[in-house]
Structures are given as structure tokens and as C-alpha cells.
mmCIF file of C-alpha atoms and ligand atoms in Angstrom:
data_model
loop_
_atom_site.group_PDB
_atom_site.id
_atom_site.type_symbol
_atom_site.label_atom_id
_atom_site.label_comp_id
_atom_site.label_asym_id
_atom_site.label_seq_id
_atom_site.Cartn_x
_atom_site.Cartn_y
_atom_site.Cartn_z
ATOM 1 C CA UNK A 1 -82.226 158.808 147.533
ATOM 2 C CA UNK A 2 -83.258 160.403 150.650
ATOM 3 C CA UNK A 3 -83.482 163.613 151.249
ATOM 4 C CA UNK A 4 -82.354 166.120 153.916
ATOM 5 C CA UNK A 5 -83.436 169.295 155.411
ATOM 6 C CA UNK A 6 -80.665 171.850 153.834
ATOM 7 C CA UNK A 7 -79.054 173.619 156.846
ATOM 8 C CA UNK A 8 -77.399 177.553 156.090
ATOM 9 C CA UNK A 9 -73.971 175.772 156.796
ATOM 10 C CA UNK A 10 -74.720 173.422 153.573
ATOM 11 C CA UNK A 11 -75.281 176.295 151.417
ATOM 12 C CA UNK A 12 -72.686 178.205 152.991
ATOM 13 C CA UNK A 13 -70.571 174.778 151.268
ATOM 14 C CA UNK A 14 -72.433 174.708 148.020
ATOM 15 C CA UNK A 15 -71.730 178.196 147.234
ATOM 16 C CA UNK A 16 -68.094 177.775 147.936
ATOM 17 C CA UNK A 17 -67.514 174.434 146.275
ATOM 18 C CA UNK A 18 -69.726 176.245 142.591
ATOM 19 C CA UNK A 19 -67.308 179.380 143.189
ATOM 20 C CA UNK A 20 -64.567 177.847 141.894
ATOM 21 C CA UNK A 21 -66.636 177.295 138.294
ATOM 22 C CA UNK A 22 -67.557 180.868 138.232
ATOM 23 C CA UNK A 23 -71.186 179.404 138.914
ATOM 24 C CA UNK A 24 -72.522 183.125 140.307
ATOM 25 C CA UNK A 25 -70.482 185.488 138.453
ATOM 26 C CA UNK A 26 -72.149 188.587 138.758
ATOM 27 C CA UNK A 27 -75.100 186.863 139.333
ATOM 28 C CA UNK A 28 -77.742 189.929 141.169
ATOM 29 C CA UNK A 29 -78.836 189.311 144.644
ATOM 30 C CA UNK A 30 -82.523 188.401 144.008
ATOM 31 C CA UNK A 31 -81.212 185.526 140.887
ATOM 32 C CA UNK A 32 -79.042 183.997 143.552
ATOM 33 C CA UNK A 33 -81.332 183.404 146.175
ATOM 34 C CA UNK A 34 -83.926 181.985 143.709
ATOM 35 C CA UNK A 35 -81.347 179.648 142.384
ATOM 36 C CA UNK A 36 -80.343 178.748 145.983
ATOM 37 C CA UNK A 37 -84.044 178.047 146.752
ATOM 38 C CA UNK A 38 -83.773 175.552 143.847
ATOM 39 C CA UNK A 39 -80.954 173.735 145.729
ATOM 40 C CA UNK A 40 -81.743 170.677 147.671
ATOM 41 C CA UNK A 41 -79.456 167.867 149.149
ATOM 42 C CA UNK A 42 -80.065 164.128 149.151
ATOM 43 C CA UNK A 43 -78.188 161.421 150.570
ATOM 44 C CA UNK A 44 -77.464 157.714 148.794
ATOM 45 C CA UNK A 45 -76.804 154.562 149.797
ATOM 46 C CA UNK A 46 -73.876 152.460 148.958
ATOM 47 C CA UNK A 47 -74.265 151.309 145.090
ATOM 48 C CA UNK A 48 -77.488 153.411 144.784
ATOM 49 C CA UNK A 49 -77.688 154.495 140.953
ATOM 50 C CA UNK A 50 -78.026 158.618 140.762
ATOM 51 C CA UNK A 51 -77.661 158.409 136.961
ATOM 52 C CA UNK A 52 -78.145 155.760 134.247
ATOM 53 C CA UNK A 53 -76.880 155.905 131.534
ATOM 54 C CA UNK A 54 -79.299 156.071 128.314
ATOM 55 C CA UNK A 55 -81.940 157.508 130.862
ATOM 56 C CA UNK A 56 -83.283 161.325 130.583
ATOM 57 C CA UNK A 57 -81.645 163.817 133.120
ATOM 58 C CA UNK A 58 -83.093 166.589 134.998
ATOM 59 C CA UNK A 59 -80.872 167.764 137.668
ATOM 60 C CA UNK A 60 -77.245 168.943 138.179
ATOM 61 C CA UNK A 61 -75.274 167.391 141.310
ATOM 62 C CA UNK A 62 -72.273 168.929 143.612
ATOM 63 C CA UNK A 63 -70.907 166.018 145.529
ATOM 64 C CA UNK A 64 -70.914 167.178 148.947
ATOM 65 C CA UNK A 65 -69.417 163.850 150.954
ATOM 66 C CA UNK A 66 -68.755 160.393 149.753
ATOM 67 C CA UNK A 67 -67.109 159.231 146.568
ATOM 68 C CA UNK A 68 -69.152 157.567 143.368
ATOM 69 C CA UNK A 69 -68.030 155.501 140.291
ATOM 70 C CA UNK A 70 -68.801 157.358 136.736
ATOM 71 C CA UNK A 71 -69.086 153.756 134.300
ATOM 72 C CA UNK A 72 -70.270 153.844 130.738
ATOM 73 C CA UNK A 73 -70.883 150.861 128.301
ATOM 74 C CA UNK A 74 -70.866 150.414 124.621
ATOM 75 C CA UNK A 75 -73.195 148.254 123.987
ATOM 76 C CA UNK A 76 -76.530 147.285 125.825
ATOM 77 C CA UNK A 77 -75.099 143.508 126.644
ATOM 78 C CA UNK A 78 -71.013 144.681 126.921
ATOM 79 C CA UNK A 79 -69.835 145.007 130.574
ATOM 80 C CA UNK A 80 -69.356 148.811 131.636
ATOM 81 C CA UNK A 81 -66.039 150.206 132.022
ATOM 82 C CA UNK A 82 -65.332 152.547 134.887
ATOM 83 C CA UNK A 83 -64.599 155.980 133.545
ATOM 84 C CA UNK A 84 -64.066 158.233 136.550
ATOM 85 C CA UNK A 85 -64.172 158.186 140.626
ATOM 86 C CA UNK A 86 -65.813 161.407 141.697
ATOM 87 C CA UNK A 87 -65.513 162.797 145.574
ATOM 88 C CA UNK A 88 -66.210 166.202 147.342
ATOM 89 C CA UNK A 89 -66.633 169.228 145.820
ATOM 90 C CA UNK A 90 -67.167 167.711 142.287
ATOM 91 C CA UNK A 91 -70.022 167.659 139.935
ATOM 92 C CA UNK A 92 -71.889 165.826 137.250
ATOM 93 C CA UNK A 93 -74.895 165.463 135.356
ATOM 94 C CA UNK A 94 -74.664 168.441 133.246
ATOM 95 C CA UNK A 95 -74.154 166.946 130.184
ATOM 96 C CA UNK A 96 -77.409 165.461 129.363
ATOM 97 C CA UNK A 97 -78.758 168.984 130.567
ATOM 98 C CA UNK A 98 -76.160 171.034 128.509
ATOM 99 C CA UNK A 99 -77.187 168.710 125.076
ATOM 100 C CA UNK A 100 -80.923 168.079 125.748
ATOM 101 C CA UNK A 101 -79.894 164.628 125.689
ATOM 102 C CA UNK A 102 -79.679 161.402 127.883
ATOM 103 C CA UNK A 103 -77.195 160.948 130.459
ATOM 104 C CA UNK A 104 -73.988 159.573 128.610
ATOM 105 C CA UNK A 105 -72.901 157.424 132.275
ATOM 106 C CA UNK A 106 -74.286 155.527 135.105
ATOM 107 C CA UNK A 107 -72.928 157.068 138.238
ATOM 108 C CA UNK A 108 -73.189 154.969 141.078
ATOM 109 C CA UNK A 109 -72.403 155.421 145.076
ATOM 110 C CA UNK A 110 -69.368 153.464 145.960
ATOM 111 C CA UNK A 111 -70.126 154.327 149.946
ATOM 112 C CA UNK A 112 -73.262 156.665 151.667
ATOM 113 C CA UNK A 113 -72.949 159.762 149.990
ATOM 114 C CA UNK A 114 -74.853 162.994 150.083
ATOM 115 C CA UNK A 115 -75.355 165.501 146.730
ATOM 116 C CA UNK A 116 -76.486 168.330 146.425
ATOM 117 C CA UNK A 117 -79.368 168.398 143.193
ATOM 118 C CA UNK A 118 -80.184 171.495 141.101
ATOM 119 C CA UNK A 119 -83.271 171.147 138.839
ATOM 120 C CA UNK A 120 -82.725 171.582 135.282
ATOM 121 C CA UNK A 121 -84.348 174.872 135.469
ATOM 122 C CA UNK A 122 -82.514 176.624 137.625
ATOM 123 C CA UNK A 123 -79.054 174.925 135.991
ATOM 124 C CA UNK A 124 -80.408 176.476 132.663
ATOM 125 C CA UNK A 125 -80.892 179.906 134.473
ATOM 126 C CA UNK A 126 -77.584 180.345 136.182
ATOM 127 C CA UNK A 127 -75.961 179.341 132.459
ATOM 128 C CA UNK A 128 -78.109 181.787 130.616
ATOM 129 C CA UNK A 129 -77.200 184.657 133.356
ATOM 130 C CA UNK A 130 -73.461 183.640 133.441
ATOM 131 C CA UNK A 131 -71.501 183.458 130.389
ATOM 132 C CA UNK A 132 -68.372 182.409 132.466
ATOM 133 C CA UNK A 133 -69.974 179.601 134.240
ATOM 134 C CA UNK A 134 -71.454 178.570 130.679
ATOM 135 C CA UNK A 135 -67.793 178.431 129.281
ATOM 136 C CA UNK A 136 -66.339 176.622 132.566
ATOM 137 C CA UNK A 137 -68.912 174.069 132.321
ATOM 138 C CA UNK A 138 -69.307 173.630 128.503
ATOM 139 C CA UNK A 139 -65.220 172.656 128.412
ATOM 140 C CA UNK A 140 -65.533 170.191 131.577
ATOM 141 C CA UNK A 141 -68.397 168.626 129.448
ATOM 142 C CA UNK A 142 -66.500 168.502 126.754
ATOM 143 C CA UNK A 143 -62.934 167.090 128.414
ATOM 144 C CA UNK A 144 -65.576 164.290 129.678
ATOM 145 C CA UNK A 145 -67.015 163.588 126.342
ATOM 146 C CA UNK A 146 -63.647 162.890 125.052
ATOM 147 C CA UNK A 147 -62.500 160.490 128.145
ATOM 148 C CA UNK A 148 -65.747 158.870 127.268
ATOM 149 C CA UNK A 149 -65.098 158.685 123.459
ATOM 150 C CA UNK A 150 -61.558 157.316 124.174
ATOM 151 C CA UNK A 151 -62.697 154.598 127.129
ATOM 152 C CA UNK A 152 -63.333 151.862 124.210
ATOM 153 C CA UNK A 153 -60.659 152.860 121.151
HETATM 154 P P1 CMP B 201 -74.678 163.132 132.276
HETATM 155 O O1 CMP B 201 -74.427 162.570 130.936
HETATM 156 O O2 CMP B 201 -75.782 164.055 132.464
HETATM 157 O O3 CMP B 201 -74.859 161.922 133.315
HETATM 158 C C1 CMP B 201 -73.737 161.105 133.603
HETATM 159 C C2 CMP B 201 -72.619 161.982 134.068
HETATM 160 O O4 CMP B 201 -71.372 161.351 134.310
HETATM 161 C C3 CMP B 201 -72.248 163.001 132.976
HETATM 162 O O5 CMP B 201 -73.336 163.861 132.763
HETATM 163 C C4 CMP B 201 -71.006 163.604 133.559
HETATM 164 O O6 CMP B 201 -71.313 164.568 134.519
HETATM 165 C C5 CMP B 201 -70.394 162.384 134.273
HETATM 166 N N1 CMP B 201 -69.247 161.920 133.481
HETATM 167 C C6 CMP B 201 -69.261 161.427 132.239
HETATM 168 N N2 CMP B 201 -68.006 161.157 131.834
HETATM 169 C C7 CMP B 201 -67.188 161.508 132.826
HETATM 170 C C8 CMP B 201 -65.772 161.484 132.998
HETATM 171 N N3 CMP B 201 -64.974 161.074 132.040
HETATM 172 N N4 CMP B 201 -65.273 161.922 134.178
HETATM 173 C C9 CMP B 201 -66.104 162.356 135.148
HETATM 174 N N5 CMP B 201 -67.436 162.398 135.037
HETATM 175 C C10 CMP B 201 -67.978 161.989 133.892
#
């Protein structure tokens, strides 16, 4: 991944595209531009891996361009089933960061793509300041978990 000066107009888009999960709430002034100084963006080649599954996670990503493949596979030798296509304005990666646990998917780039990455800390600080954003993104985890559960019945 490479990454890329952050220009006001990018942030301008991040805050938008989190808005619609309640992301700042009520969030003070001073939080918001510390979390915002957490925010970097990065940009991935076609079939570059942003997650493995099975690996640990630190950071939360908001798609800002391209479009990425979510797989996931039983076993270490089965073949991985594709799971999800994810594009503009979506996210991913808090689940391993929500359950302290390792990332449940391998996303991977299907085209050049750029993300923008939140470290783990600052994911965990918006949640603890925002009890909406917690619920919004606790029940998208969960809606996952069960597409993921459901992939191989
Ligand atoms: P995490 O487990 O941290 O890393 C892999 C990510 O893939 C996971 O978080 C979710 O954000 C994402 N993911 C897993 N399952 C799905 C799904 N069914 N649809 C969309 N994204 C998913």
C-alpha cells in the first residue's frame, strides 16, 4: 500500500461517507480533530491483500474509490469463497478490532483502489465516545458474522 498526502477535500469525504454510521455523534470539537489527525489514506494495487484472514488487525478502512473482494475459507487447504464486493463509501476491518481477534476475511483489491485507514486507537476512541456509532457498527459486524457463518452450511 502506498500512501498519500490527505488533502482537506478527502476529509471533507471521510467525514461525510462515517456520517451516515453516526461515527461523530456528539463527538466535541477537540475529540474530532484528534481522531481526524489519526486518519490517513493509502492507495492499492490491483489484487493487493489489505486484510488476511487469520492475521491480527489494527486499523479500520472507509473505501474511498475502487471496489475489493471480501473471501473467507474454511479450512487452511479449502479454496476461499467470495463473501462480499465492497466499493465507495463502505467499510471493513472492524471486526477483528471490535472482538480483539484476527481478521475473519481476506479482502483483496479487485482494481487500484484508495482507503482511508484509522488506527485501532483512535477506532476504539470514537466507539468509547459514541454509543450510537458503537451500536451501528456492532450490528454491521454482526450481519457480517452471520453471512460469514452461512457462506459454507
Ligand atoms: P475483519 O475481520 O477485521 O477483517 C476482514 C473484514 O472483512 C471484516 O473485518 C469485515 O469488515 C469484512 N467482512 C467480513 N465479512 C463480510 C461480509 N459478509 N460482507 C462484507 N464485509 C465483510
Amino acid at each position: 500500500m502506498k500512501r498519500l498526502s490527505l488533502t482537506p477535500a478527502d476529509t471533507v469525504q471521510f467525514s461525510k461517507i462515517v456520517r451516515g454510521l453516526n461515527f461523530f455523534g456528539s463527538m466535541n470539537m477537540a475529540m474530532l480533530e484528534r481522531i481526524l489527525e489519526g486518519l490517513q489514506l493509502f492507495e492499492c494495487e490491483r489484487g493487493e491483500k489489505v486484510c488476511v484472514q487469520g492475521e491480527v488487525g489494527d486499523t479500520f478502512f472507509v473505501v474511498q474509490k475502487g471496489s475489493l473482494t471480501v473471501a473467507v475459507r474454511k479450512g487452511r487447504f479449502s479454496l476461499s469463497k467470495k463473501v462480499a464486493t465492497l466499493g465507495p463509501g463502505d467499510c471493513f476491518g472492524e471486526m477483528a478490532l471490535l472482538h480483539e481477534a484476527p481478521r475473519n476475511a481476506t479482502v483483496a483489491c479487485d482494481e487500484v483502489s484508495r482507503l482511508f485507514v484509522l488506527p485501532a486507537s483512535h477506532f476504539r476512541a470514537v466507539l468509547a465516545q459514541n454509543p450510537d456509532f458503537a451500536k451501528e457498527i456492532n450490528h454491521l459486524a454482526s450481519t457480517r458474522q452471520s453471512e460469514l457463518d452461512h457462506k459454507f452450511d
